[in-house]
Amino acid sequence: MYAFELVRPATLDEAVTALGAEEAQALGGGQTLIPTLKQRLAAPAKLVCLSGLAELKGVCIADDGAVCVGGATPHAVVAAEAAAHYPALAALAGNIGDPAVRNRGTIGGSLANNDPSACYPAAALGSGATIRTVNRDIAADDFFQGMFTTALEDGEIITEVRFPVPERAAYQKFEQPASRFALVGVFVAKYDDGVRVAVTGASEGGVFRWAEAEAALSGDFSAGAIAGLSLDADMMIGDLHGSPEYRAHLVKVLTGRAVTAAG
Amino acid sequence: MPKDHGIGASTKRREDVRFLTGRGRYTDDINLPGQAHACFVRSQVAHGRLNGVNTDAAAGMPGVIRVFTAGDFERVGGLPCGWQVTDRFGAVMQEPGHPVLATGKVRHVGDPIALVVAETYDQARDAAEAVVVDIEELEPVLDMKAALAEGAPKVHDELTSNLCYDWGFVEENREAVNKAFETAHHVTTLDLVNQRLVPNAMEPRVAIGDYDFATDDSTLYTTSQNPHVIRLLMGAFVLGIPEHKLRVVAPDVGGGFGSKIFHYAEEAAVTFAARHLRRPVKWTCTRSESFVTDAQGRDHVTRIELALDAEGHFQAIRTETYANMGAYLSTFAPSIPTWLHGTLMAGNYRTPLIYVNVKAVFTNTVPVDAYRGAGRPEATFQLERVIDKAAREMGMDPVELRRKNFITQFPYATPVAVEYDTGDYNATMDKLLEIADVAGFEARLAESKARGKLRGLGVNCYIEACGIAPSHLVGQLGARAGLYESATVRVNATGGLVVMTGSHSHGQGHETSFAQVVADMIGIPDNMVEIVHGDTANTPMGMGTYGSRSLAVGGSAMVKATNKIIAKARKIAAHLMEASPEDIELKDGRFTVAGTDKSVAWGDVTLAAYVPHNYPLDEIEPGLEETAFYDPNNFTYPAGAYACEVEVDPETGKVTVERFAAADDFGNIVNPMIVDGQVHGGIAQGIGQALLETTTYDEYGQLLSGSYMDYAMPRASDVPFYAVDHSCQTPCTHNPLGVKGCGEAGAIGSPPAVVNAVVDALQRAGHSHITHIDMPLTPSRVWAAMQG
Amino acid sequence: MTRVTMTVNGKAVSGEVEGRTLLSQFLREGLGLTGTHIGCDTSQCGACVVHVNGQDVKSCTTFALECEGAEVRTIEGMANPDGSLSTIQQAFQDHHGLQCGFCTPGMVMTASALLAKNPTPSEAEIRHYLEGNICRCTGYHNIVKAILAASGQDVSHLGHGDAVAAE
């Protein structure tokens, strides 16, 4: 790692101020950032540690029933505390990385990084979540802007993510065998006004919604409803773990399985 | 009743207490006073002309003590290769130089160019980034067949081509084998790849050089499986330090699997740097660095052909293999695809005619050398896959086809130059079918089907040549070293023993199992015997641990030395009891005059040896310490049969290993618990090779699977519990313990079982076009195969 | 440099660290607690797992300064107060759940965290919980067996229930 200053603000305001400095970067759980720093692929002058901010931690239920997850809430806490309210979200959180990673890694860190193979972006996009920052609310549909790219401004901290709770939902993750990220992951959620299908791991453009499947499933929420659909392999990631064609195929298989699992 | 001590007991390992409490002492745990830290500048490109290295900026950076470049090593030898193979035309292999730091050219990503030594690691790394390297990129040579094409770029300009050698074995049989194929009833042909693997011992390599200018003594602490070999190679061939002025210490070592046999550039570089700087220099490899510097394994591209008669008797085997050497010849690299591979091509079967051709090729990749099994997994995989394919083509049961061809008479001289001393392949197969519950397969198949899953069963055999090796034989085959082993047994006055062995334990549990052997021979508690290994300063010259040789060769040396001790102790006991040595019996730690009730305890005798008041000083010397060297007469031949059951998800192609069984014949067993553990670990590595692990270079020679983010190591959830059995025991006939070695079997026997099982599952599901899928059988590959 | 203070294995410790100093570095280099091992640089192998405030974390992917005021427990603090091996450590020895010993500290720390949450985990739960701990020696058989045994479950069907103590 290159040298940097690590600051531990006690309040959100202090964190915002600290992030105003030149070359400052937020540190969530660090489970992706620290390995990146070790490879010397990033060189921040200052890391602003968010893990000490109690106000960004925890899961609560809003008046409208939405599950609200503080931006610095570790995955393990979401897995435990969201289980009664949004089981599909809790299950997804409980299967990110490994137990030690889940004890440190945070939802805000994951969404801000927007790794094309991460699980949380699928949950956020698949739930039509709202990403609340210190400045504003951003709809998930506007938040994800391509791999490792989001609507966040420099220094903008995710304070909370609000998940409207669907009638039914499930996440199916097909693991890349080395990293245990999603080779493909599909989050399916059925709401009053339609079905959302969010796909991670598959596309060069990062997490995306599969519109055709959403349309088909909104009419008939069964695995059979997508039988006639297919995805264009051209937009899919091809690497040593799977060809674009394979990923396109997996998206469909996993979407069907998610629908079945959602019941 | 299971034994509760000595040979045959599942004694808990004494070394575990320190490992379980954080008190292990691995090389990286060592920090010497005044220690400086090293970071290597490494090539980022696979192939290029090294036009210049500018260290000016780096040298002035904070904390930097010295930047070494190739010029500093001009008077230093290159890294030696320990085995010279003679090709099928009688010429010796092409052997390029292997400088400590790249000279003239860089030849693989990771090739070391400069060494930065600084006060801290971070400072060394900062400065390493400031070293300016002028490299003119050249077209890399990556594919082996392309490397041999006319006009291909050369990895080593001074060689005539990228061909290291073209080896034929047994060359005299070549025409006879070809004829047999012309007249065979049936020929089965299989093209396959035994993919390159990264050994990935969990402890990354570390080297600390130390130098005492007052005494001119150098010390190297290193993560090695064979410290004496490193001392000899580095002292004599690289740095020119006589062995008595060089000490090599390999303390607790966190796994090796072959990758820590070899002498690496970093070891020589830090020892050299320490002498120049007169202070300790420590290098700790990062995992990312180990992916581009640790010698890798396997990487064979093979065509194997099997000729059979109408009844399925094997008539002849012919193979052609391209074996990747990587950019340089690692310490034992040339021997792996040849003598450790070709000699096993008979497997467990009577095949009268065999011809093996191996073309070893230089490419711009990390050097390839021994990895658990080393040559024998490659031989086993080809043979056991082609037999399965032949059985299918001929409509025969694969187990019956194997049985029909089993060697049943021993000793058996194969047509590939080795003589199996003992074995009972039907017995291990019978045991396998029992512990694998093959009879219950159909029911499990039906149950899988009901869940929409495909299921398959794969069975295979293996044999390996272990206990390497008779020195006179390997010398004839091109080894530049002897392969004996050594032990010194020192008995203390109060009766406790210290055994100093040339073997090295890096997970095998020698401290426990070796002590069991010696204690058993004397009839004393195991904890009266201490095992010392890993330091050239206090162990006799030994060749170390690899090739499943520790107990068979190192244990035999220890038995020899202990027998010398017992013989002398018997003379002392005879003197004390005024009897003749021939009448003295040793049992349960007491010497007794046969047929009388006169006896003396072990401790009385050992005390007498060191307090020789009443002692036959005119016949024997005081003291009780003996050294023995043991050089075996033959290899040992562990063998067995393995079975794997898999489920395949027909929608995703994902393979799940549902059951795995191994029936091994290791001859006699010292510690059954440890033996089981060795097999377990080997099986997981074999499953890893079969399903998960791939070493993939892109077209530029960059390693795509260069971290655990892309190199899929087997995890707990990738494997099942294993059923293992080693009750079939045909003891080795030529070593005193009757042991054969167990370290590599699991990794040798398991890959074909897994692949046979997957092919079986797919065939049963009607994918009759699928006769082979190259490893690793990733979901993506299996799915693609199913698409036709 | 910044001063960091924490409790490690029940003892108050402090030291000067940089922002980039990892908890694993602080433990190994600062405190000489070399039982915590570094087997990779991508946060996957788990040889570095320790407990921070009772939770299993990868100390190579946590900054020392993030642990200001924390209770940290390492493999060196896992034995019983009288120095004897704790139940989970003893189970690893009894069932040969380690070979080279390098991954072992992380395995033990992860296993003990699992058992704290789930006192009688199933085989599948154990295997899943070990997702972030890589062992190259044991093939996991005896690690899973040791954890089952430490939780009081019958492992006699899993081979070599007859391991014996050295005399």
mmCIF file of N, CA, C and O in Angstrom, chain B residues 214-239:
data_model
loop_
_atom_site.group_PDB
_atom_site.id
_atom_site.type_symbol
_atom_site.label_atom_id
_atom_site.label_comp_id
_atom_site.label_asym_id
_atom_site.label_seq_id
_atom_site.Cartn_x
_atom_site.Cartn_y
_atom_site.Cartn_z
ATOM 1 N N ALA B 214 32.341 -11.472 10.907
ATOM 2 C CA ALA B 214 33.439 -11.839 11.802
ATOM 3 C C ALA B 214 33.874 -13.283 11.585
ATOM 4 O O ALA B 214 35.045 -13.620 11.734
ATOM 5 N N THR B 215 32.929 -14.119 11.234
ATOM 6 C CA THR B 215 33.274 -15.534 11.034
ATOM 7 C C THR B 215 33.158 -15.950 9.576
ATOM 8 O O THR B 215 33.484 -17.079 9.227
ATOM 9 N N ASP B 216 32.648 -15.037 8.756
ATOM 10 C CA ASP B 216 32.416 -15.318 7.337
ATOM 11 C C ASP B 216 31.371 -16.437 7.146
ATOM 12 O O ASP B 216 31.414 -17.176 6.173
ATOM 13 N N ASP B 217 30.464 -16.545 8.084
ATOM 14 C CA ASP B 217 29.410 -17.562 7.970
ATOM 15 C C ASP B 217 28.140 -16.957 7.378
ATOM 16 O O ASP B 217 27.687 -15.897 7.828
ATOM 17 N N SER B 218 27.571 -17.652 6.428
ATOM 18 C CA SER B 218 26.286 -17.243 5.857
ATOM 19 C C SER B 218 25.208 -18.195 6.327
ATOM 20 O O SER B 218 25.441 -19.400 6.476
ATOM 21 N N THR B 219 24.033 -17.635 6.525
ATOM 22 C CA THR B 219 22.874 -18.452 6.886
ATOM 23 C C THR B 219 21.701 -18.036 6.014
ATOM 24 O O THR B 219 21.487 -16.846 5.778
ATOM 25 N N LEU B 220 20.984 -19.024 5.536
ATOM 26 C CA LEU B 220 19.743 -18.759 4.788
ATOM 27 C C LEU B 220 18.597 -19.450 5.516
ATOM 28 O O LEU B 220 18.648 -20.663 5.733
ATOM 29 N N TYR B 221 17.618 -18.674 5.904
ATOM 30 C CA TYR B 221 16.368 -19.237 6.416
ATOM 31 C C TYR B 221 15.399 -19.261 5.246
ATOM 32 O O TYR B 221 15.183 -18.230 4.596
ATOM 33 N N THR B 222 14.852 -20.406 4.966
ATOM 34 C CA THR B 222 14.024 -20.467 3.765
ATOM 35 C C THR B 222 12.926 -21.502 3.907
ATOM 36 O O THR B 222 13.015 -22.444 4.701
ATOM 37 N N THR B 223 11.883 -21.320 3.131
ATOM 38 C CA THR B 223 10.732 -22.217 3.110
ATOM 39 C C THR B 223 11.031 -23.355 2.151
ATOM 40 O O THR B 223 10.638 -23.308 0.993
ATOM 41 N N SER B 224 11.751 -24.351 2.658
ATOM 42 C CA SER B 224 12.231 -25.403 1.758
ATOM 43 C C SER B 224 11.842 -26.779 2.264
ATOM 44 O O SER B 224 11.743 -27.014 3.466
ATOM 45 N N GLN B 225 11.664 -27.700 1.323
ATOM 46 C CA GLN B 225 11.430 -29.101 1.641
ATOM 47 C C GLN B 225 12.742 -29.868 1.816
ATOM 48 O O GLN B 225 12.715 -31.037 2.175
ATOM 49 N N ASN B 226 13.873 -29.218 1.480
ATOM 50 C CA ASN B 226 15.155 -29.932 1.474
ATOM 51 C C ASN B 226 16.315 -28.958 1.658
ATOM 52 O O ASN B 226 17.010 -28.616 0.700
ATOM 53 N N PRO B 227 16.539 -28.549 2.905
ATOM 54 C CA PRO B 227 17.568 -27.527 3.136
ATOM 55 C C PRO B 227 18.965 -27.942 2.677
ATOM 56 O O PRO B 227 19.717 -27.093 2.198
ATOM 57 N N HIS B 228 19.325 -29.232 2.795
ATOM 58 C CA HIS B 228 20.668 -29.620 2.353
ATOM 59 C C HIS B 228 20.833 -29.463 0.850
ATOM 60 O O HIS B 228 21.914 -29.118 0.370
ATOM 61 N N VAL B 229 19.781 -29.748 0.124
ATOM 62 C CA VAL B 229 19.855 -29.607 -1.337
ATOM 63 C C VAL B 229 20.063 -28.141 -1.694
ATOM 64 O O VAL B 229 20.874 -27.802 -2.564
ATOM 65 N N ILE B 230 19.368 -27.280 -0.992
ATOM 66 C CA ILE B 230 19.526 -25.842 -1.262
ATOM 67 C C ILE B 230 20.958 -25.416 -0.911
ATOM 68 O O ILE B 230 21.593 -24.652 -1.636
ATOM 69 N N ARG B 231 21.464 -25.926 0.220
ATOM 70 C CA ARG B 231 22.826 -25.558 0.612
ATOM 71 C C ARG B 231 23.829 -25.985 -0.463
ATOM 72 O O ARG B 231 24.705 -25.213 -0.855
ATOM 73 N N LEU B 232 23.648 -27.186 -0.970
ATOM 74 C CA LEU B 232 24.586 -27.692 -1.978
ATOM 75 C C LEU B 232 24.470 -26.888 -3.277
ATOM 76 O O LEU B 232 25.471 -26.430 -3.831
ATOM 77 N N LEU B 233 23.227 -26.716 -3.739
ATOM 78 C CA LEU B 233 23.047 -26.040 -5.031
ATOM 79 C C LEU B 233 23.478 -24.582 -4.948
ATOM 80 O O LEU B 233 24.197 -24.080 -5.807
ATOM 81 N N MET B 234 23.025 -23.908 -3.900
ATOM 82 C CA MET B 234 23.317 -22.483 -3.804
ATOM 83 C C MET B 234 24.781 -22.242 -3.452
ATOM 84 O O MET B 234 25.429 -21.347 -4.003
ATOM 85 N N GLY B 235 25.309 -23.072 -2.551
ATOM 86 C CA GLY B 235 26.692 -22.887 -2.143
ATOM 87 C C GLY B 235 27.657 -23.214 -3.259
ATOM 88 O O GLY B 235 28.517 -22.401 -3.613
ATOM 89 N N ALA B 236 27.493 -24.385 -3.839
ATOM 90 C CA ALA B 236 28.489 -24.863 -4.799
ATOM 91 C C ALA B 236 28.312 -24.239 -6.181
ATOM 92 O O ALA B 236 29.291 -23.954 -6.854
ATOM 93 N N PHE B 237 27.060 -24.067 -6.613
ATOM 94 C CA PHE B 237 26.832 -23.684 -8.010
ATOM 95 C C PHE B 237 26.532 -22.202 -8.211
ATOM 96 O O PHE B 237 26.760 -21.668 -9.276
ATOM 97 N N VAL B 238 25.960 -21.557 -7.207
ATOM 98 C CA VAL B 238 25.536 -20.175 -7.431
ATOM 99 C C VAL B 238 26.502 -19.192 -6.766
ATOM 100 O O VAL B 238 27.133 -18.385 -7.436
ATOM 101 N N LEU B 239 26.634 -19.280 -5.452
ATOM 102 C CA LEU B 239 27.353 -18.232 -4.733
ATOM 103 C C LEU B 239 28.806 -18.590 -4.433
ATOM 104 O O LEU B 239 29.573 -17.733 -4.001
#
